PDB file of C-alpha atoms in Angstrom:
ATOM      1  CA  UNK U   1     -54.323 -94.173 -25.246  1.00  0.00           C
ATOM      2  CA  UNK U   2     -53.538 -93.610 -21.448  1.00  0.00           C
ATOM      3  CA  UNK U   3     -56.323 -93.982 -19.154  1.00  0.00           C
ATOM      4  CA  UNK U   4     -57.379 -92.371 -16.148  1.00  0.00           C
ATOM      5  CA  UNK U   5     -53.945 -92.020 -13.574  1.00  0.00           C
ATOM      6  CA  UNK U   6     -53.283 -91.826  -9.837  1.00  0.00           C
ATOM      7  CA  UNK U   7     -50.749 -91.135  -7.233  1.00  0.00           C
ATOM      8  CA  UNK U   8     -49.273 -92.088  -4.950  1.00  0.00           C
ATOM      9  CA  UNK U   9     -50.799 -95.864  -5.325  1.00  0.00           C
ATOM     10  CA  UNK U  10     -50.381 -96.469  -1.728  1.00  0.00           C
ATOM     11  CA  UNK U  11     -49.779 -93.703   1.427  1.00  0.00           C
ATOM     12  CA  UNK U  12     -49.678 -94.519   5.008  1.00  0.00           C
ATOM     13  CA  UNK U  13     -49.983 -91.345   7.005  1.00  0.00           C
ATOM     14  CA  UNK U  14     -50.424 -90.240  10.751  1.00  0.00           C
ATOM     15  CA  UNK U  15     -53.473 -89.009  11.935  1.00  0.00           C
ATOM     16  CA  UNK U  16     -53.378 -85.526  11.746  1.00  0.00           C
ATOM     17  CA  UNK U  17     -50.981 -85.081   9.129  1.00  0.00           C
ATOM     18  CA  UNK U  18     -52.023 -83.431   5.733  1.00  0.00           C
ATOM     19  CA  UNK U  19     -52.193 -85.661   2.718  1.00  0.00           C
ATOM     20  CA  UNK U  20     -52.887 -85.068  -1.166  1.00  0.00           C
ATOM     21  CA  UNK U  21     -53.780 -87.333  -3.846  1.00  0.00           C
ATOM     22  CA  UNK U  22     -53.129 -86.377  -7.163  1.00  0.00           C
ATOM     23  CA  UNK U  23     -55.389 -87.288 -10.758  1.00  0.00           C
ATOM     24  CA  UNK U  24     -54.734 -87.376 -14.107  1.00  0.00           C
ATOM     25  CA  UNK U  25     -57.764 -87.317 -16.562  1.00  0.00           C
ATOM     26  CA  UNK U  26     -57.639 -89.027 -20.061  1.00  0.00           C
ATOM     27  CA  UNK U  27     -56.667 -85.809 -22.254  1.00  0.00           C
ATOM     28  CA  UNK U  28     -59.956 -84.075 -23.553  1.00  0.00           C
ATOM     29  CA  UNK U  29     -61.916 -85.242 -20.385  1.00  0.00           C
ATOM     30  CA  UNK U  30     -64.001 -82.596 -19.367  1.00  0.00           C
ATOM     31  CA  UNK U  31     -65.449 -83.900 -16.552  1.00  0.00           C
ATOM     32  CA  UNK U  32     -63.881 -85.231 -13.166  1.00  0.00           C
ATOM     33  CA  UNK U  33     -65.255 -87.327 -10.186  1.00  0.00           C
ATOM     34  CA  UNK U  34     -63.564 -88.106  -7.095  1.00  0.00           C
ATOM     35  CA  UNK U  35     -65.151 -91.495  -4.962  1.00  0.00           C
ATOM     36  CA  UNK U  36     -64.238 -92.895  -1.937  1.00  0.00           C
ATOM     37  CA  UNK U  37     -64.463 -96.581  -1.267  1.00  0.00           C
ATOM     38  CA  UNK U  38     -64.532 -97.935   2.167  1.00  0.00           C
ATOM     39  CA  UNK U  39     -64.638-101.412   3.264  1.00  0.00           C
ATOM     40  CA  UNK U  40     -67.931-102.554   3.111  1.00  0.00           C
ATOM     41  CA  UNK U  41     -69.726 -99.174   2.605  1.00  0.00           C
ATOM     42  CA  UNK U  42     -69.361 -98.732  -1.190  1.00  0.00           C
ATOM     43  CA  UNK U  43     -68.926 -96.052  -3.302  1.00  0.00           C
ATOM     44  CA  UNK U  44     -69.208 -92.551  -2.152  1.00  0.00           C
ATOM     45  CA  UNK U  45     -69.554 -89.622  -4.081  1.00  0.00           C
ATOM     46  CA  UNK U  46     -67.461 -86.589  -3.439  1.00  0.00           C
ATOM     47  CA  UNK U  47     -67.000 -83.907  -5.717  1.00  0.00           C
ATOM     48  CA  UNK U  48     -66.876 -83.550  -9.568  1.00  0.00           C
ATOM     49  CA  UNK U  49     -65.742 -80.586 -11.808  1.00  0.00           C
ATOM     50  CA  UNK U  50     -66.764 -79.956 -15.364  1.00  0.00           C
ATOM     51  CA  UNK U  51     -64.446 -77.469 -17.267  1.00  0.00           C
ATOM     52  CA  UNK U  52     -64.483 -74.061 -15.654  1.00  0.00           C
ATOM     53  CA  UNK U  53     -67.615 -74.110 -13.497  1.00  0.00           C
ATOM     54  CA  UNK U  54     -68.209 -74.735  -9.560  1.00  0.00           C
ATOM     55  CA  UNK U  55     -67.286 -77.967  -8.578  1.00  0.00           C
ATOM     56  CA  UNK U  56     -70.108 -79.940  -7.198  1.00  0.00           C
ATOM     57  CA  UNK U  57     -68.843 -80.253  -3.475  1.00  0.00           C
ATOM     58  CA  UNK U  58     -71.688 -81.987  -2.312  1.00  0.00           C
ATOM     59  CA  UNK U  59     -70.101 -85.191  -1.328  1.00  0.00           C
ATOM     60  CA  UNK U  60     -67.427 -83.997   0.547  1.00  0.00           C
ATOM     61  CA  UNK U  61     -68.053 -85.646   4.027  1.00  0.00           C
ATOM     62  CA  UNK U  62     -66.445 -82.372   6.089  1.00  0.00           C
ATOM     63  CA  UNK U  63     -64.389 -79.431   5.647  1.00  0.00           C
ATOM     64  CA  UNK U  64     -60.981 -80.990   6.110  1.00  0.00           C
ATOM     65  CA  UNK U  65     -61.754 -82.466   2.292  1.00  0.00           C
ATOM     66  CA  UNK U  66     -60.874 -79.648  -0.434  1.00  0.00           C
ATOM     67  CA  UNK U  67     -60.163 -80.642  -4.191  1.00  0.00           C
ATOM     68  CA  UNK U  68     -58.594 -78.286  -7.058  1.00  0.00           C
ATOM     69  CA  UNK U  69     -58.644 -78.736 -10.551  1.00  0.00           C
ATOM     70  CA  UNK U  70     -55.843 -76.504 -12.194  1.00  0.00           C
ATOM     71  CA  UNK U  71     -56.035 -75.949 -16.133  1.00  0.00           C
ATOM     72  CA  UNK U  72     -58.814 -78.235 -16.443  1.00  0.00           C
ATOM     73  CA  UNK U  73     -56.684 -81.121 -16.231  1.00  0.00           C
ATOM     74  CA  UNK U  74     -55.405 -82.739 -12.969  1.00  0.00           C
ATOM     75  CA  UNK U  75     -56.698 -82.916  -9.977  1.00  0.00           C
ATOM     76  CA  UNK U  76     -55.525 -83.007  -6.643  1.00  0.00           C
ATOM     77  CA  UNK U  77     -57.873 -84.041  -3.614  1.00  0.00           C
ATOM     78  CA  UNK U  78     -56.147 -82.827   0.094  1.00  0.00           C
ATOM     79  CA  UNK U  79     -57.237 -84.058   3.251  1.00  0.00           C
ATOM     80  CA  UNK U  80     -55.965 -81.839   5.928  1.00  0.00           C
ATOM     81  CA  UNK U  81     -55.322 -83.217   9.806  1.00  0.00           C
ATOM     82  CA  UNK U  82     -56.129 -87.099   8.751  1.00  0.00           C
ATOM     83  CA  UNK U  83     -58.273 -89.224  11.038  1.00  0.00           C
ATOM     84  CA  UNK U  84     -58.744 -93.039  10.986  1.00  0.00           C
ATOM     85  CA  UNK U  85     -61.654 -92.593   9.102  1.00  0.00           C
ATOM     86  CA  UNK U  86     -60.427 -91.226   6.008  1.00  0.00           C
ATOM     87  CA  UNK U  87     -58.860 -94.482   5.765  1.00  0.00           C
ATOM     88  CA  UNK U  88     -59.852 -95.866   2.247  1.00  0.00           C
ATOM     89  CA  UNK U  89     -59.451 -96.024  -1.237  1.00  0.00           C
ATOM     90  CA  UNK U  90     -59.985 -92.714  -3.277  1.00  0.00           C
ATOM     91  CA  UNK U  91     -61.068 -93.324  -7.122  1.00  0.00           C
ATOM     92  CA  UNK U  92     -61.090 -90.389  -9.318  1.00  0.00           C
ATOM     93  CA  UNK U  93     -63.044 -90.628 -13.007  1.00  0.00           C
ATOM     94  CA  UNK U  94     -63.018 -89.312 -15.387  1.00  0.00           C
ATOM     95  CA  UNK U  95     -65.246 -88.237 -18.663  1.00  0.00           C
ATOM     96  CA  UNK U  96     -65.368 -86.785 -21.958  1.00  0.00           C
ATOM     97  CA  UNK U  97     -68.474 -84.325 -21.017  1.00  0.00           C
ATOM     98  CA  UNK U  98     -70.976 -84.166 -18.020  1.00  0.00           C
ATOM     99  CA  UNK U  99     -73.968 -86.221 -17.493  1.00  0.00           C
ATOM    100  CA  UNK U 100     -74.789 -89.893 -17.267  1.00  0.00           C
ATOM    101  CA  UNK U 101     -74.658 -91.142 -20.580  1.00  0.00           C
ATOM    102  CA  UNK U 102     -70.680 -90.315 -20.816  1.00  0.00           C
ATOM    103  CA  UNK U 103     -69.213 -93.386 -19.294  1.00  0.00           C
ATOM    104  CA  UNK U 104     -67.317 -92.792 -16.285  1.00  0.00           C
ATOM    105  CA  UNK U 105     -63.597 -94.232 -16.985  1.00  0.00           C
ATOM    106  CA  UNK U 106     -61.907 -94.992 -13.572  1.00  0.00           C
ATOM    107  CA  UNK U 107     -57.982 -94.720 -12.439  1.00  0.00           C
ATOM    108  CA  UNK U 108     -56.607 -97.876 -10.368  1.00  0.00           C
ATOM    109  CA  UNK U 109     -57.167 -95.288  -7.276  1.00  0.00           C
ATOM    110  CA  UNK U 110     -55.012 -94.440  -4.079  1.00  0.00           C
ATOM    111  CA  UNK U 111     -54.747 -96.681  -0.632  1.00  0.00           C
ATOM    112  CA  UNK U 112     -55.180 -94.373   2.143  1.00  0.00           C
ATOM    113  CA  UNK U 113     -54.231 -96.105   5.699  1.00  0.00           C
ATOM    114  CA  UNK U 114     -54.350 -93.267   8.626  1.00  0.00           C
ATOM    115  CA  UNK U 115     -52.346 -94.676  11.509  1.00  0.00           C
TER     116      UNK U 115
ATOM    117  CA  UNK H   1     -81.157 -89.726  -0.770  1.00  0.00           C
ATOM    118  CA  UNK H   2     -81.297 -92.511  -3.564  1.00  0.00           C
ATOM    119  CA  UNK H   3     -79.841 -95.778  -2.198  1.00  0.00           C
ATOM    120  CA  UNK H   4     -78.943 -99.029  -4.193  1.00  0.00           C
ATOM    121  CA  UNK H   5     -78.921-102.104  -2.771  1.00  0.00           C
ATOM    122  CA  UNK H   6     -77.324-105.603  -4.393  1.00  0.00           C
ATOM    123  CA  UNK H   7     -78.255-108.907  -3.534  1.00  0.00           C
ATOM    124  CA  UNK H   8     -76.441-111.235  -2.966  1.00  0.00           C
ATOM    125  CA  UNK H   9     -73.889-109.546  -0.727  1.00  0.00           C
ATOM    126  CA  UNK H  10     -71.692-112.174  -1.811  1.00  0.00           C
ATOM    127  CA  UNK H  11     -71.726-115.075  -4.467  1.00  0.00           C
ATOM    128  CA  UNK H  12     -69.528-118.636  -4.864  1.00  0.00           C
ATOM    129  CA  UNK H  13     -70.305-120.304  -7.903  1.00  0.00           C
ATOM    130  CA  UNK H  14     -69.110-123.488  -9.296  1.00  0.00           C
ATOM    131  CA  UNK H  15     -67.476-122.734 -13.193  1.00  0.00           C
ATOM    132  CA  UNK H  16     -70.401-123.539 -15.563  1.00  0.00           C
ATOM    133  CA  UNK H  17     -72.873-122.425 -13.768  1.00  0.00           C
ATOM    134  CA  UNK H  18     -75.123-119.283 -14.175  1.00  0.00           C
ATOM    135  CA  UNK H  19     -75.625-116.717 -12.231  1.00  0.00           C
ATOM    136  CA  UNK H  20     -77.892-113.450 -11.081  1.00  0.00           C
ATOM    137  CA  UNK H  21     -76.853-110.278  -9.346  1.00  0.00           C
ATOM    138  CA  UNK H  22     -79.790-107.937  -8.524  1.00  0.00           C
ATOM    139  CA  UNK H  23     -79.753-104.047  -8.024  1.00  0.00           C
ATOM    140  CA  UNK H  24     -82.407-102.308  -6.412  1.00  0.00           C
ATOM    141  CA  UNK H  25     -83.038 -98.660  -6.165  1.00  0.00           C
ATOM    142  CA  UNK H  26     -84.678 -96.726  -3.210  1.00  0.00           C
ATOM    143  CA  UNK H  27     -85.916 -94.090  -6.166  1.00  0.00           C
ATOM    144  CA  UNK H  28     -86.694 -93.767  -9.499  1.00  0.00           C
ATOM    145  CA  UNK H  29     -83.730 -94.725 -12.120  1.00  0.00           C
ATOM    146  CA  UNK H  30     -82.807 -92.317 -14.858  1.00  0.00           C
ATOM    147  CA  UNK H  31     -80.315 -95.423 -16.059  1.00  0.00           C
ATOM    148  CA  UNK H  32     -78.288 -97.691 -14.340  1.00  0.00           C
ATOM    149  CA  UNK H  33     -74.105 -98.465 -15.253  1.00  0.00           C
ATOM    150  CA  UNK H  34     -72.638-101.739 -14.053  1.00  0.00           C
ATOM    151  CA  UNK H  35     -69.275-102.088 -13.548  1.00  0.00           C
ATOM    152  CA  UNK H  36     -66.802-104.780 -12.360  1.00  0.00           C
ATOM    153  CA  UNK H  37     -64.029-104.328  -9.930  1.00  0.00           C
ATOM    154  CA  UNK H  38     -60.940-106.727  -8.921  1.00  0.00           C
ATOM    155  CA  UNK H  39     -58.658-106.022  -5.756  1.00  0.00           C
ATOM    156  CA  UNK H  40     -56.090-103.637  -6.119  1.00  0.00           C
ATOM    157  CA  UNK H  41     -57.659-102.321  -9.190  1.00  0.00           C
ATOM    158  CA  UNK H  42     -60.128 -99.837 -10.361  1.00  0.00           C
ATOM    159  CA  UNK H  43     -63.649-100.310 -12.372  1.00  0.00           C
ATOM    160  CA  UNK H  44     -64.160-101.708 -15.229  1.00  0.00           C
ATOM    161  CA  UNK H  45     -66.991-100.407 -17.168  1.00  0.00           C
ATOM    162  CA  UNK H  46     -69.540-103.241 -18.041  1.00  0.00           C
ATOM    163  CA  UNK H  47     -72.593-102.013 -19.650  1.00  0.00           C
ATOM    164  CA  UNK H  48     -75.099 -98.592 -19.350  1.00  0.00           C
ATOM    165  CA  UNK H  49     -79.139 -99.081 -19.210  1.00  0.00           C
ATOM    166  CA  UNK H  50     -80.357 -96.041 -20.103  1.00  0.00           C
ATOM    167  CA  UNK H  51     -84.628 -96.901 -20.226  1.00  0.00           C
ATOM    168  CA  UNK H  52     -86.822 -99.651 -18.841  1.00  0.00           C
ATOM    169  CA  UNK H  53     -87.320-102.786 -20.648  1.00  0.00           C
ATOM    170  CA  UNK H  54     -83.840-102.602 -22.003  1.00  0.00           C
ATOM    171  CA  UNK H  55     -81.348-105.245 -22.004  1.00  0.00           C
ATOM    172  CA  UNK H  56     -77.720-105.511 -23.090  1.00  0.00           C
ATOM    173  CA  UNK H  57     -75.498-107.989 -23.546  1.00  0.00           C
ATOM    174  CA  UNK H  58     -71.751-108.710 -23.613  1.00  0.00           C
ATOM    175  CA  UNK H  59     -69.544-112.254 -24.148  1.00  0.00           C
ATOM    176  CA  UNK H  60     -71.915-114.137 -21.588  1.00  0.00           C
ATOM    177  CA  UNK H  61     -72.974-111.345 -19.279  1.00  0.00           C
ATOM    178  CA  UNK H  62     -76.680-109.832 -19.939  1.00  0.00           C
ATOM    179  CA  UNK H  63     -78.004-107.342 -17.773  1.00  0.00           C
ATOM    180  CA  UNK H  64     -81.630-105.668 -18.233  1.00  0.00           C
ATOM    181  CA  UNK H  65     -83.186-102.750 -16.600  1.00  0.00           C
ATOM    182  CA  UNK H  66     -86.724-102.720 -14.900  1.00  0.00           C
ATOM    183  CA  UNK H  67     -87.810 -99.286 -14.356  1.00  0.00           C
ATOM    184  CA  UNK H  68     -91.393-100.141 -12.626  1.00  0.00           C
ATOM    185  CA  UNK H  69     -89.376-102.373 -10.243  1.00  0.00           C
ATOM    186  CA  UNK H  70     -86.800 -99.755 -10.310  1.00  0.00           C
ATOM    187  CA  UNK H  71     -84.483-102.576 -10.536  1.00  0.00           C
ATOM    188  CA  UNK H  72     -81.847-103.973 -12.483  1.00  0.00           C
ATOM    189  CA  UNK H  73     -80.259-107.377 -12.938  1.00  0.00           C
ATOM    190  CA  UNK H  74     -77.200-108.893 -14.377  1.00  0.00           C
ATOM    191  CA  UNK H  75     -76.541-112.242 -14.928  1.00  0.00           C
ATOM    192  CA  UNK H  76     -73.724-114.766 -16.184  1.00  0.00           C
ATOM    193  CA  UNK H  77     -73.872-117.549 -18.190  1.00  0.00           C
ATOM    194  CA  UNK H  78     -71.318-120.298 -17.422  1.00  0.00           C
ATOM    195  CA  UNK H  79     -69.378-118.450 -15.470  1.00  0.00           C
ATOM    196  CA  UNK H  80     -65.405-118.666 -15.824  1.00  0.00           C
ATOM    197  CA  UNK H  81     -63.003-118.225 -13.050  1.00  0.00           C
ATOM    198  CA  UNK H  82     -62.401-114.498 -14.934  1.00  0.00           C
ATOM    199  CA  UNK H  83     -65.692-113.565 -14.406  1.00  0.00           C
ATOM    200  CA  UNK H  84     -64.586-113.399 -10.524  1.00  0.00           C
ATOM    201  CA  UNK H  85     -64.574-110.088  -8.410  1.00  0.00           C
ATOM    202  CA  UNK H  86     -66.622-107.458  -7.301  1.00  0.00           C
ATOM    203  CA  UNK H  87     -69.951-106.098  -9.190  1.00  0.00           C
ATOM    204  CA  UNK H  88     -71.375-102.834  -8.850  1.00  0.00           C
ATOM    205  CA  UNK H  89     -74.138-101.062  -9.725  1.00  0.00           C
ATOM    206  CA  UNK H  90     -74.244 -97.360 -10.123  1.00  0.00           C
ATOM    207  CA  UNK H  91     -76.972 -95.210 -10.772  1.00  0.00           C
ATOM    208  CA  UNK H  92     -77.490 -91.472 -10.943  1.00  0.00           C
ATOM    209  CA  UNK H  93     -79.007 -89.232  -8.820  1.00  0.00           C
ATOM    210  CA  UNK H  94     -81.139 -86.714 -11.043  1.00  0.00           C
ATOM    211  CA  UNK H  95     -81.689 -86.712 -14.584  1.00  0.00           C
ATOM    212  CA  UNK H  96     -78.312 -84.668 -15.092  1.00  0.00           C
ATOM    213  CA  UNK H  97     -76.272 -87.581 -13.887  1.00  0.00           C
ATOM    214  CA  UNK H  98     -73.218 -85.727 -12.764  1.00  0.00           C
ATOM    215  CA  UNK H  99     -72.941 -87.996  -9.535  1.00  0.00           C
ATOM    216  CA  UNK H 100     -73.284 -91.197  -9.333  1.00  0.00           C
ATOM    217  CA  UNK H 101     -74.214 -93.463  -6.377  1.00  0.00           C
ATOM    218  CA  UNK H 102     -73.122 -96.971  -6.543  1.00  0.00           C
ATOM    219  CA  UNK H 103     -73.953-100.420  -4.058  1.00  0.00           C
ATOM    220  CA  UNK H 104     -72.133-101.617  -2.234  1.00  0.00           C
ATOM    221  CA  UNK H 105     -71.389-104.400  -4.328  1.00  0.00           C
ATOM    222  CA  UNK H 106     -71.516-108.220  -4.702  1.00  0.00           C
ATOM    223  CA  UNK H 107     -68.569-110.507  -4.407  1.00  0.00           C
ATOM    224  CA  UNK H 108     -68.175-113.244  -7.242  1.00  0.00           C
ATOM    225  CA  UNK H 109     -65.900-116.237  -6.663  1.00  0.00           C
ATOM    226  CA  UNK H 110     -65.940-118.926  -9.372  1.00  0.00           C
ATOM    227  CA  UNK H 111     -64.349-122.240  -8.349  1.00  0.00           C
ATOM    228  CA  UNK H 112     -63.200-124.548 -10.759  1.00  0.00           C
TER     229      UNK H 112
END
């Protein structure tokens, strides 16, 4: 079956300009992780959902970082007024239930290069 | 917070030869994931540790948890030039897992 999707694949943006990135779960996921990978600092945390309660925002680095999660499905993660910073790649994951023992299944992520 | 560090940072092997990447956690583990990433791409799940002392194995990777040492190591047998890329460790944070924290990773090149 399909696996975890992303888009865009790439976006070049202006600093300051708004940007979303959109997810698509594997069907029947109910829980979803956004990550941010920057060169040499790893994998970052930012926020998960599982099905209809609070998101764990935790990990979002400010408040220009919001995520939705409409119908339990996709996802879309919007950075408002970009900085050169938030230049990186954004995985989302996704998994069949919370917790750790439901493998995390990852999308091919999005390229994020703030001029 | 819970850290992980890998060692090596980075790794060039010659094909045949073995190999060990180590993971090392700044607090307790409640079970360690390991996955592999190449450029452009994302992970690619390798193997979950859930308790101490346990060790899993797939093709020629093996990777075994070490709770007391709160460590965990993977390793490669003859390597192959697919075995190439980036290895991370991920670990969660509390007992609920629900967010992971991951190294920063260790860069495999195999040269033939």
């Amino acid at each position: 079956g399909a696996g975890v999707s992303q888009s865009p694949s790439n976006k070049v943006t202006e600093k300051g300009k708004d940007v979303e990135l959109r997810c698509d779960p594997i069907s029947g996921h109910t829980a979803l992780y956004w990550y941010r990978q920057s060169l040499g600092q790893g994998l970052e945390f930012l926020i998960y959902f599982q099905g209809n309660s609070a998101p764990d925002k935790s990990g979002l680095p400010s408040d220009r970082f919001s995520a939705e999660r409409t119908g339990g499905s996709v996802s879309t993660l919007t950075i408002q007024r970009t900085q050169q910073e938030d230049s990186a790649v954004y995985l989302c994951a996704s998994s069949l239930d919370r917790g750790f023992y439901n493998e995390q299944f990852f999308g091919p992520g999005t390229r994020l290069t703030v001029l | 917070s819970q850290e992980l560090e890998q060692s090596p940072q980075s790794l060039i092997v010659q094909e045949g030869k073995n190999l060990t990447i180590n993971c090392t956690s700044s607090k307790t583990l409640y079970g360690l994931y390991w996955y592999k990433q190449k450029y452009g791409e994302g992970l690619i799940f390798l193997m979950m540790l859930q308790k101490g002392g346990e060790e899993k194995s797939h093709e020629k990777i093996t990777a075994k948890l070490d709770e007391k040492k709160q460590q965990s190591s993977l390793h490669i047998t003859a390597s192959q030039p697919s075995h190439a890329g980036i290895y991370l460790c991920g670990a969660a944070q509390n007992q609920a897992g629900t967010a992971l924290i991951f190294g920063k990773g260790t860069t495999l090149s195999v040269s033939s």
